[in-house]
């Protein structure tokens, strides 16, 4: 059974930083695409960043140059370093893993950007 568990959310001020982590279990660490989505109140879930098996990343335009995604294929963990946070980054962030076109989701971690 595949499980994804996020951690690292919390409260940050505009311009601040947070680092999210997501540990996967029940899967081969190096397989599949891993990444992050987010959902703000009243909005649809949106893609934030994805990282392929080979470590090559892709970012939504809204977070490019501010967020960095990485993965540790030994620890079966994906990270999201979020810098220069903005009010619009406030959302529940969901870990995502795709294995053979099947998606898996974590339960989410809240990120709130407030002054």
mmCIF file of C-alpha atoms in Angstrom:
data_model
loop_
_atom_site.group_PDB
_atom_site.id
_atom_site.type_symbol
_atom_site.label_atom_id
_atom_site.label_comp_id
_atom_site.label_asym_id
_atom_site.label_seq_id
_atom_site.Cartn_x
_atom_site.Cartn_y
_atom_site.Cartn_z
ATOM 1 C CA UNK A 1 0.000 0.000 0.000
ATOM 2 C CA UNK A 2 1.431 3.326 -1.087
ATOM 3 C CA UNK A 3 1.454 6.064 1.541
ATOM 4 C CA UNK A 4 2.698 9.627 1.311
ATOM 5 C CA UNK A 5 3.194 11.675 4.465
ATOM 6 C CA UNK A 6 3.938 15.383 4.301
ATOM 7 C CA UNK A 7 5.573 17.565 6.917
ATOM 8 C CA UNK A 8 7.045 21.032 7.206
ATOM 9 C CA UNK A 9 4.075 23.271 6.662
ATOM 10 C CA UNK A 10 3.298 26.185 8.904
ATOM 11 C CA UNK A 11 3.160 29.937 9.122
ATOM 12 C CA UNK A 12 5.596 32.234 7.352
ATOM 13 C CA UNK A 13 5.813 35.932 6.645
ATOM 14 C CA UNK A 14 5.956 37.329 3.131
ATOM 15 C CA UNK A 15 9.494 36.936 1.895
ATOM 16 C CA UNK A 16 10.112 34.076 4.287
ATOM 17 C CA UNK A 17 10.927 30.433 3.651
ATOM 18 C CA UNK A 18 9.575 26.995 4.444
ATOM 19 C CA UNK A 19 10.693 23.518 3.498
ATOM 20 C CA UNK A 20 8.213 20.750 2.896
ATOM 21 C CA UNK A 21 9.080 17.070 3.024
ATOM 22 C CA UNK A 22 7.160 14.028 1.892
ATOM 23 C CA UNK A 23 8.130 10.480 2.745
ATOM 24 C CA UNK A 24 6.747 7.738 0.553
ATOM 25 C CA UNK A 25 6.325 4.131 1.626
ATOM 26 C CA UNK A 26 5.107 1.050 -0.142
ATOM 27 C CA UNK A 27 6.890 1.948 -3.369
ATOM 28 C CA UNK A 28 10.298 1.536 -4.917
ATOM 29 C CA UNK A 29 12.068 4.801 -4.066
ATOM 30 C CA UNK A 30 13.409 5.626 -7.483
ATOM 31 C CA UNK A 31 10.302 4.846 -9.469
ATOM 32 C CA UNK A 32 7.728 7.286 -10.678
ATOM 33 C CA UNK A 33 7.319 11.001 -10.821
ATOM 34 C CA UNK A 34 7.082 12.845 -7.505
ATOM 35 C CA UNK A 35 5.907 16.330 -6.813
ATOM 36 C CA UNK A 36 3.677 18.850 -5.144
ATOM 37 C CA UNK A 37 0.266 20.306 -5.780
ATOM 38 C CA UNK A 38 -1.594 22.904 -3.762
ATOM 39 C CA UNK A 39 -5.144 24.001 -3.158
ATOM 40 C CA UNK A 40 -6.097 27.409 -1.855
ATOM 41 C CA UNK A 41 -9.516 28.081 -0.285
ATOM 42 C CA UNK A 42 -12.189 28.311 -2.956
ATOM 43 C CA UNK A 43 -9.805 27.302 -5.725
ATOM 44 C CA UNK A 44 -9.031 24.132 -7.628
ATOM 45 C CA UNK A 45 -5.983 22.058 -6.848
ATOM 46 C CA UNK A 46 -3.065 23.189 -8.997
ATOM 47 C CA UNK A 47 0.263 21.762 -9.941
ATOM 48 C CA UNK A 48 3.290 23.381 -8.268
ATOM 49 C CA UNK A 49 6.363 21.316 -9.108
ATOM 50 C CA UNK A 50 7.245 17.840 -10.346
ATOM 51 C CA UNK A 51 10.488 15.939 -10.454
ATOM 52 C CA UNK A 52 11.264 13.004 -12.677
ATOM 53 C CA UNK A 53 13.142 9.828 -11.801
ATOM 54 C CA UNK A 54 16.339 11.317 -13.154
ATOM 55 C CA UNK A 55 15.943 14.399 -10.973
ATOM 56 C CA UNK A 56 14.909 16.796 -13.708
ATOM 57 C CA UNK A 57 12.383 19.305 -12.332
ATOM 58 C CA UNK A 58 9.453 21.221 -13.734
ATOM 59 C CA UNK A 59 7.817 24.217 -12.107
ATOM 60 C CA UNK A 60 4.617 26.163 -12.470
ATOM 61 C CA UNK A 61 5.292 29.693 -13.654
ATOM 62 C CA UNK A 62 3.927 31.099 -10.397
ATOM 63 C CA UNK A 63 6.699 29.501 -8.329
ATOM 64 C CA UNK A 64 9.586 29.375 -10.770
ATOM 65 C CA UNK A 65 12.761 30.941 -9.372
ATOM 66 C CA UNK A 66 11.303 30.864 -5.838
ATOM 67 C CA UNK A 67 10.675 27.164 -5.152
ATOM 68 C CA UNK A 68 13.079 24.263 -5.558
ATOM 69 C CA UNK A 69 12.025 20.632 -5.724
ATOM 70 C CA UNK A 70 14.391 17.762 -5.013
ATOM 71 C CA UNK A 71 14.178 14.075 -4.263
ATOM 72 C CA UNK A 72 16.224 11.547 -2.362
ATOM 73 C CA UNK A 73 15.795 8.161 -3.991
ATOM 74 C CA UNK A 74 17.428 6.411 -1.055
ATOM 75 C CA UNK A 75 15.092 7.917 1.519
ATOM 76 C CA UNK A 76 12.111 7.815 -0.857
ATOM 77 C CA UNK A 77 11.506 11.447 -0.027
ATOM 78 C CA UNK A 78 10.655 14.543 -2.031
ATOM 79 C CA UNK A 79 11.308 18.057 -0.791
ATOM 80 C CA UNK A 80 10.017 21.487 -1.684
ATOM 81 C CA UNK A 81 12.137 24.435 -0.626
ATOM 82 C CA UNK A 82 9.964 27.529 -0.751
ATOM 83 C CA UNK A 83 11.696 30.899 -0.663
ATOM 84 C CA UNK A 84 10.428 34.439 -1.013
ATOM 85 C CA UNK A 85 6.936 33.325 -0.035
ATOM 86 C CA UNK A 86 3.974 35.404 -1.125
ATOM 87 C CA UNK A 87 0.440 35.738 0.221
ATOM 88 C CA UNK A 88 -0.842 33.786 -2.790
ATOM 89 C CA UNK A 89 1.256 30.792 -1.746
ATOM 90 C CA UNK A 90 -1.175 30.174 1.112
ATOM 91 C CA UNK A 91 -2.717 26.768 0.501
ATOM 92 C CA UNK A 92 -2.787 23.145 1.524
ATOM 93 C CA UNK A 93 0.158 21.474 -0.162
ATOM 94 C CA UNK A 94 -0.246 17.885 -1.297
ATOM 95 C CA UNK A 95 2.504 15.428 -2.039
ATOM 96 C CA UNK A 96 2.057 13.490 -5.265
ATOM 97 C CA UNK A 97 3.585 10.368 -6.689
ATOM 98 C CA UNK A 98 2.739 8.821 -10.014
ATOM 99 C CA UNK A 99 3.627 5.211 -10.678
ATOM 100 C CA UNK A 100 2.766 3.693 -14.061
ATOM 101 C CA UNK A 101 0.244 6.499 -14.678
ATOM 102 C CA UNK A 102 -1.508 5.867 -11.342
ATOM 103 C CA UNK A 103 -1.571 8.875 -8.997
ATOM 104 C CA UNK A 104 -1.100 8.747 -5.256
ATOM 105 C CA UNK A 105 -1.694 11.629 -2.848
ATOM 106 C CA UNK A 106 -0.737 12.611 0.645
ATOM 107 C CA UNK A 107 -3.203 14.166 3.059
ATOM 108 C CA UNK A 108 -1.707 17.611 2.757
ATOM 109 C CA UNK A 109 0.065 20.139 4.915
ATOM 110 C CA UNK A 110 -1.078 23.710 5.478
ATOM 111 C CA UNK A 111 1.131 26.604 4.434
ATOM 112 C CA UNK A 112 -0.006 30.046 5.509
ATOM 113 C CA UNK A 113 1.754 33.234 4.482
ATOM 114 C CA UNK A 114 0.720 36.142 6.630
ATOM 115 C CA UNK A 115 2.226 39.303 8.040
#
